[in-house]
Amino acid sequence: MTGTARRPGGRTARVRAQILAATVELVARDGIAGFRYEEVADRAGVHKTSVYRNWPDREELVVEALLQYVDDLGTVADTGDLRRDLVDFLMVIAEGLAKPTVRALEQATHAIHESPAVRRAVTRILQERSAALRRRVDLATARCELPPIDYALFGEMISGPVHLIVNRGLRPFTRADAERIVDVVLAGVRATTPDA
Amino acid sequence: MTGTARRPGGRTARVRAQILAATVELVARDGIAGFRYEEVADRAGVHKTSVYRNWPDREELVVEALLQYVDDLGTVADTGDLRRDLVDFLMVIAEGLAKPTVRALEQATHAIHESPAVRRAVTRILQERSAALRRRVDLATARCELPPIDYALFGEMISGPVHLIVNRGLRPFTRADAERIVDVVLAGVRATTPDA
């Protein structure tokens, strides 16, 4: 097996992926300040020194663990039906909020004031997601389905209620909720934006 | 001073208020599972037994501490200007999210699955707030400024983005944000609700 260690899919890559996955789970459970390298190693089925050797800095470990999920978090489909694509986007967010990955990201956002590195990672992940939404909104604007809008606030307006409902956990977030949110915000944006 | 102990504003009332205030601060910092009776007593300037005697059950202590703030959290003014009252409501929420009281409530919402008592307290506080919003919306409906709407989702649609922006902390939440959110949601609700 000599020489295969650095090949993608090889042993090193697999070990790294296991360590990063374990990190995400533990950050989700214990927070960035609370998770322990020993437990990461236990969960990943590796020796503690493998974790320390690869990531001597715990912030770098957290940042890399979070960044692997950029792709999962930053997709908005283009089926040609804006309403449907946005409703699907909200359903993905709602389902994601129940996953360790995204809970880890949420935990991380509570720590952004303490750690510049984590702040940069969280900012980058949120920017990727917001860039994906922006690309989809640009298509809609080019197709004259939507006036030019403030992307950031638009994203916050449709996803904010999803976060609130899921995080409170007092009632389930349904597709009907997602549809109503998208309908109200789209209609409101069209009614209030100049040059609509 | 005999006989004054149970008078509102008397020594007992003051001690209780100090204990409840200390509890809120510590729940905000350490969570419901993490805060310690000893530290509550230290902060309140009382002996630990005063805390144990009055609240042998820690959930009851948390619940009572949170419920004192029902009034702070559940007010929506009626100046006759719906847009302004809703914008003010969002600014109060945004400012509140920086206070220990409300951070304690947010912490508590993370624990609602573990504790039925805390779940009831959080539910009640949110219901009080939502009842205040409902009273204001009812006035607007009676004045034909707004069609009949789903109060719960309306509240989530205007306050969800505030929570998201403030909790992420990547940019400040401004009055211009609050105005844009209220304008879009009001216009959207008017455009999409039957019998508007």
Coordinates of N, CA, C and O in Angstrom, one line a residue, chain A residues 72-186:
Chain A
D72 N -22.9 21.2 0.5 CA -24.2 20.8 0.9 C -25.1 21.9 1.2 O -26.3 21.8 1.0
L73 N -24.5 23.0 1.8 CA -25.4 24.1 2.3 C -25.7 25.1 1.2 O -26.6 25.9 1.3
G74 N -24.9 25.1 0.1 CA -25.0 26.2 -0.8 C -25.6 25.9 -2.2 O -25.0 26.2 -3.2
T75 N -26.7 25.2 -2.2 CA -27.3 24.9 -3.5 C -28.8 25.4 -3.6 O -29.5 25.2 -2.7
V76 N -29.0 26.0 -4.7 CA -30.4 26.4 -5.0 C -30.6 25.9 -6.5 O -29.9 26.4 -7.4
A77 N -31.6 25.1 -6.7 CA -31.9 24.5 -8.0 C -32.5 25.6 -8.9 O -33.0 26.6 -8.5
D78 N -32.3 25.3 -10.2 CA -33.1 26.1 -11.2 C -33.9 25.2 -12.1 O -33.4 24.7 -13.1
T79 N -35.2 25.1 -11.7 CA -36.1 24.2 -12.5 C -36.9 25.1 -13.5 O -37.7 24.6 -14.2
G80 N -36.6 26.4 -13.4 CA -37.4 27.4 -14.2 C -38.6 27.9 -13.4 O -39.2 28.9 -13.8
D81 N -38.9 27.3 -12.3 CA -40.1 27.7 -11.4 C -39.5 28.3 -10.2 O -39.1 27.6 -9.2
L82 N -39.4 29.6 -10.1 CA -38.8 30.3 -9.0 C -39.4 30.0 -7.6 O -38.7 29.7 -6.7
R83 N -40.8 30.0 -7.6 CA -41.5 29.7 -6.3 C -41.1 28.3 -5.8 O -40.7 28.1 -4.7
R84 N -41.1 27.3 -6.7 CA -40.8 26.0 -6.3 C -39.3 25.8 -5.9 O -39.1 25.2 -4.9
D85 N -38.4 26.5 -6.6 CA -37.0 26.4 -6.2 C -36.7 27.0 -4.8 O -35.9 26.5 -4.0
L86 N -37.4 28.1 -4.5 CA -37.2 28.8 -3.2 C -37.9 27.9 -2.1 O -37.3 27.8 -1.0
V87 N -39.0 27.4 -2.4 CA -39.7 26.5 -1.4 C -38.8 25.3 -1.1 O -38.6 24.9 0.1
D88 N -38.2 24.7 -2.2 CA -37.3 23.6 -2.0 C -36.1 24.0 -1.1 O -35.6 23.3 -0.2
F89 N -35.6 25.2 -1.4 CA -34.4 25.7 -0.7 C -34.8 25.8 0.8 O -34.0 25.4 1.7
L90 N -35.9 26.3 1.1 CA -36.3 26.4 2.5 C -36.5 25.1 3.2 O -36.2 24.9 4.4
M91 N -37.0 24.1 2.4 CA -37.2 22.8 3.0 C -35.8 22.1 3.3 O -35.6 21.4 4.3
V92 N -34.8 22.4 2.4 CA -33.5 21.9 2.6 C -32.9 22.5 3.9 O -32.3 21.9 4.7
I93 N -33.1 23.8 4.1 CA -32.6 24.5 5.3 C -33.3 23.9 6.5 O -32.6 23.6 7.5
A94 N -34.6 23.7 6.5 CA -35.3 23.1 7.6 C -34.8 21.7 8.0 O -34.5 21.4 9.1
E95 N -34.6 20.9 6.9 CA -34.1 19.5 7.2 C -32.6 19.6 7.7 O -32.3 18.9 8.6
G96 N -31.9 20.5 7.1 CA -30.5 20.7 7.5 C -30.3 21.1 9.0 O -29.4 20.6 9.7
L97 N -31.3 21.9 9.5 CA -31.2 22.4 10.9 C -31.3 21.2 11.9 O -30.9 21.4 13.1
A98 N -31.7 20.1 11.4 CA -31.8 18.9 12.3 C -30.5 18.1 12.3 O -30.4 17.1 13.0
K99 N -29.6 18.4 11.3 CA -28.4 17.6 11.1 C -27.3 18.1 12.0 O -27.1 19.3 12.2
P100 N -26.4 17.2 12.4 CA -25.2 17.6 13.2 C -24.4 18.7 12.5 O -23.9 19.6 13.1
T101 N -24.2 18.5 11.2 CA -23.4 19.5 10.4 C -23.9 20.9 10.6 O -23.1 21.8 10.9
V102 N -25.1 21.1 10.5 CA -25.7 22.4 10.5 C -25.8 22.9 11.9 O -25.6 24.1 12.2
R103 N -26.1 22.0 12.8 CA -26.1 22.4 14.2 C -24.7 22.9 14.6 O -24.6 23.8 15.4
A104 N -23.7 22.2 14.1 CA -22.3 22.6 14.4 C -22.1 24.0 13.9 O -21.4 24.9 14.5
L105 N -22.6 24.3 12.7 CA -22.4 25.6 12.1 C -23.1 26.7 13.0 O -22.6 27.8 13.2
E106 N -24.3 26.3 13.5 CA -25.1 27.2 14.3 C -24.3 27.5 15.6 O -24.2 28.6 16.1
Q107 N -23.8 26.4 16.2 CA -22.9 26.5 17.4 C -21.8 27.5 17.1 O -21.4 28.3 17.9
A108 N -21.2 27.2 15.9 CA -20.0 28.0 15.6 C -20.4 29.5 15.5 O -19.6 30.4 15.9
T109 N -21.6 29.8 15.0 CA -21.9 31.2 14.9 C -22.0 31.9 16.2 O -21.8 33.1 16.3
H110 N -22.3 31.1 17.3 CA -22.3 31.7 18.6 C -20.9 32.1 19.1 O -20.7 32.8 20.0
A111 N -19.9 31.5 18.4 CA -18.5 31.7 18.9 C -17.7 32.7 18.0 O -16.6 33.0 18.2
I112 N -18.4 33.3 17.0 CA -17.7 34.1 16.0 C -17.0 35.3 16.6 O -16.1 35.8 16.1
H113 N -17.6 35.8 17.8 CA -16.9 37.0 18.4 C -15.6 36.6 19.1 O -14.8 37.4 19.2
E114 N -15.5 35.3 19.4 CA -14.3 34.9 20.2 C -13.2 34.5 19.2 O -12.0 34.5 19.6
S115 N -13.5 34.1 18.0 CA -12.5 33.5 17.2 C -12.5 34.0 15.7 O -13.4 33.8 15.0
P116 N -11.5 34.8 15.3 CA -11.5 35.3 14.0 C -11.5 34.2 12.9 O -12.1 34.4 11.9
A117 N -10.8 33.1 13.2 CA -10.7 32.0 12.2 C -12.1 31.4 12.0 O -12.5 31.2 10.8
V118 N -12.8 31.2 13.1 CA -14.2 30.6 13.0 C -15.1 31.6 12.3 O -15.9 31.3 11.4
R119 N -14.9 32.9 12.6 CA -15.7 33.9 12.0 C -15.6 33.9 10.5 O -16.5 34.0 9.8
R120 N -14.3 33.8 10.1 CA -14.0 33.7 8.6 C -14.7 32.5 8.0 O -15.2 32.6 6.9
A121 N -14.6 31.4 8.7 CA -15.2 30.1 8.1 C -16.7 30.3 8.0 O -17.3 29.9 6.9
V122 N -17.3 30.7 9.1 CA -18.8 30.9 9.1 C -19.2 31.9 8.0 O -20.1 31.7 7.2
T123 N -18.5 33.0 7.9 CA -18.8 34.0 6.9 C -18.7 33.4 5.5 O -19.5 33.6 4.7
R124 N -17.6 32.6 5.3 CA -17.5 32.0 4.0 C -18.6 31.1 3.6 O -19.1 31.1 2.5
I125 N -19.0 30.2 4.6 CA -20.1 29.3 4.3 C -21.4 30.0 4.0 O -22.1 29.7 3.1
L126 N -21.7 31.1 4.9 CA -22.9 31.8 4.6 C -22.8 32.6 3.3 O -23.8 32.7 2.6
Q127 N -21.6 33.0 2.9 CA -21.4 33.7 1.6 C -21.7 32.7 0.4 O -22.2 33.1 -0.6
E128 N -21.2 31.5 0.6 CA -21.4 30.5 -0.5 C -22.9 30.3 -0.7 O -23.4 30.2 -1.8
R129 N -23.6 30.1 0.5 CA -25.1 29.9 0.4 C -25.7 31.1 -0.2 O -26.6 31.0 -1.1
S130 N -25.3 32.3 0.2 CA -26.0 33.5 -0.3 C -25.6 33.7 -1.8 O -26.4 34.2 -2.5
A131 N -24.4 33.3 -2.2 CA -24.0 33.4 -3.6 C -24.9 32.5 -4.5 O -25.3 32.8 -5.6
A132 N -25.2 31.3 -3.9 CA -26.1 30.3 -4.7 C -27.5 30.9 -4.8 O -28.1 30.9 -5.9
L133 N -28.0 31.5 -3.7 CA -29.3 32.2 -3.8 C -29.3 33.3 -4.8 O -30.2 33.5 -5.6
R134 N -28.2 34.1 -4.7 CA -28.0 35.2 -5.6 C -28.0 34.8 -7.1 O -28.7 35.5 -7.9
R135 N -27.3 33.7 -7.4 CA -27.3 33.3 -8.8 C -28.8 32.9 -9.3 O -29.2 33.3 -10.4
R136 N -29.5 32.3 -8.4 CA -30.9 31.9 -8.7 C -31.8 33.2 -8.9 O -32.6 33.2 -9.8
V137 N -31.6 34.1 -8.0 CA -32.4 35.4 -8.1 C -32.0 36.2 -9.3 O -32.9 36.7 -10.0
D138 N -30.7 36.2 -9.7 CA -30.3 36.8 -10.9 C -31.0 36.3 -12.1 O -31.4 37.0 -13.0
L139 N -31.1 34.9 -12.2 CA -31.8 34.3 -13.3 C -33.2 34.8 -13.4 O -33.7 35.1 -14.4
A140 N -33.9 34.9 -12.2 CA -35.3 35.3 -12.1 C -35.4 36.8 -12.6 O -36.3 37.1 -13.3
T141 N -34.4 37.6 -12.2 CA -34.4 39.0 -12.6 C -34.2 39.1 -14.1 O -34.9 39.9 -14.8
A142 N -33.3 38.3 -14.6 CA -33.0 38.3 -16.1 C -34.3 37.9 -16.9 O -34.5 38.4 -18.0
R143 N -35.1 37.0 -16.2 CA -36.3 36.5 -16.9 C -37.5 37.4 -16.6 O -38.6 37.1 -16.8
C144 N -37.2 38.6 -15.9 CA -38.3 39.6 -15.6 C -39.3 39.0 -14.6 O -40.5 39.4 -14.6
E145 N -38.9 38.0 -13.8 CA -39.8 37.4 -12.8 C -39.8 38.2 -11.5 O -40.6 38.0 -10.6
L146 N -38.7 38.9 -11.4 CA -38.4 39.6 -10.1 C -37.7 40.9 -10.3 O -36.8 41.0 -11.2
P147 N -38.0 42.0 -9.6 CA -37.3 43.2 -9.7 C -35.9 43.0 -9.1 O -35.7 42.1 -8.4
P148 N -34.9 43.9 -9.4 CA -33.6 43.8 -8.8 C -33.8 44.0 -7.3 O -34.5 45.0 -6.8
I149 N -33.2 43.2 -6.4 CA -33.4 43.2 -5.0 C -32.1 43.2 -4.2 O -31.1 42.9 -4.7
D150 N -32.3 43.5 -2.9 CA -31.2 43.3 -1.9 C -31.1 41.8 -1.6 O -31.9 41.3 -0.8
Y151 N -30.1 41.2 -2.2 CA -30.0 39.7 -2.0 C -29.9 39.3 -0.5 O -30.5 38.3 -0.1
A152 N -29.0 40.0 0.2 CA -28.8 39.6 1.6 C -30.1 39.6 2.4 O -30.5 38.6 3.0
L153 N -30.8 40.7 2.4 CA -32.0 40.8 3.1 C -33.1 39.9 2.6 O -33.8 39.3 3.4
F154 N -33.1 39.7 1.3 CA -34.1 38.7 0.7 C -33.9 37.3 1.3 O -34.8 36.7 1.7
G155 N -32.6 36.9 1.3 CA -32.3 35.6 1.9 C -32.7 35.5 3.3 O -33.2 34.5 3.8
E156 N -32.4 36.6 4.1 CA -32.7 36.6 5.5 C -34.2 36.6 5.7 O -34.7 36.0 6.7
M157 N -34.9 37.2 4.8 CA -36.4 37.3 5.0 C -37.1 35.9 4.7 O -38.0 35.6 5.4
I158 N -36.5 35.2 3.8 CA -37.2 33.9 3.5 C -36.6 32.8 4.5 O -37.4 31.9 4.9
S159 N -35.3 32.9 4.9 CA -34.8 31.8 5.7 C -34.9 32.1 7.2 O -34.9 31.2 8.0
G160 N -35.1 33.4 7.6 CA -35.2 33.7 9.0 C -36.4 33.0 9.7 O -36.2 32.4 10.8
P161 N -37.6 33.0 9.1 CA -38.7 32.3 9.8 C -38.5 30.8 9.9 O -38.9 30.2 10.8
V162 N -37.8 30.2 8.9 CA -37.5 28.8 9.0 C -36.6 28.5 10.2 O -36.9 27.6 11.0
H163 N -35.5 29.3 10.4 CA -34.7 29.1 11.5 C -35.4 29.2 12.8 O -35.3 28.4 13.8
L164 N -36.3 30.3 12.9 CA -37.0 30.5 14.1 C -38.0 29.4 14.5 O -38.0 28.9 15.6
I165 N -38.7 28.9 13.5 CA -39.7 27.9 13.7 C -39.0 26.6 14.1 O -39.4 25.9 15.1
V166 N -37.9 26.2 13.4 CA -37.3 24.9 13.6 C -36.5 25.0 15.0 O -36.6 24.0 15.8
N167 N -35.8 26.1 15.2 CA -35.1 26.2 16.5 C -36.0 26.2 17.7 O -35.6 25.6 18.7
R168 N -37.1 26.9 17.6 CA -38.1 26.8 18.8 C -38.6 25.4 19.0 O -38.8 25.0 20.1
G169 N -38.9 24.8 17.9 CA -39.3 23.4 18.0 C -40.7 23.2 18.6 O -41.1 22.1 19.0
L170 N -41.5 24.3 18.6 CA -42.8 24.2 19.2 C -43.8 23.6 18.2 O -44.9 23.1 18.6
R171 N -43.5 23.7 17.0 CA -44.4 23.0 16.0 C -43.5 22.7 14.8 O -42.4 23.2 14.6
P172 N -43.9 21.7 14.0 CA -43.1 21.3 12.8 C -43.1 22.3 11.7 O -44.1 23.1 11.6
F173 N -42.0 22.5 11.0 CA -42.0 23.3 9.8 C -42.5 22.6 8.6 O -41.9 21.5 8.3
T174 N -43.5 23.0 8.0 CA -44.2 22.3 6.9 C -43.9 22.9 5.5 O -43.5 24.1 5.5
R175 N -44.2 22.1 4.5 CA -44.1 22.7 3.1 C -45.1 23.9 2.9 O -44.8 24.8 2.2
A176 N -46.2 23.8 3.6 CA -47.2 24.8 3.5 C -46.6 26.1 4.1 O -46.9 27.2 3.6
D177 N -45.9 26.0 5.2 CA -45.2 27.2 5.8 C -44.2 27.8 4.7 O -44.2 29.0 4.5
A178 N -43.4 26.9 4.1 CA -42.4 27.4 3.2 C -43.1 28.1 2.0 O -42.6 29.1 1.5
E179 N -44.2 27.5 1.5 CA -44.9 28.1 0.4 C -45.5 29.5 0.8 O -45.4 30.4 0.0
R180 N -46.1 29.6 2.0 CA -46.7 30.8 2.4 C -45.6 31.9 2.5 O -45.8 33.1 2.1
I181 N -44.4 31.5 3.1 CA -43.3 32.5 3.3 C -42.9 33.0 1.9 O -42.7 34.2 1.7
V182 N -42.6 32.1 1.0 CA -42.1 32.4 -0.3 C -43.2 33.3 -1.0 O -42.8 34.3 -1.6
D183 N -44.4 32.9 -1.0 CA -45.5 33.7 -1.6 C -45.5 35.2 -1.1 O -45.6 36.1 -1.9
V184 N -45.5 35.3 0.2 CA -45.6 36.6 0.9 C -44.4 37.5 0.5 O -44.6 38.6 0.1
V185 N -43.2 36.9 0.6 CA -42.0 37.7 0.4 C -41.9 38.1 -1.1 O -41.6 39.2 -1.4
L186 N -42.2 37.1 -2.0 CA -42.1 37.4 -3.4 C -43.1 38.5 -3.8 O -42.8 39.5 -4.4

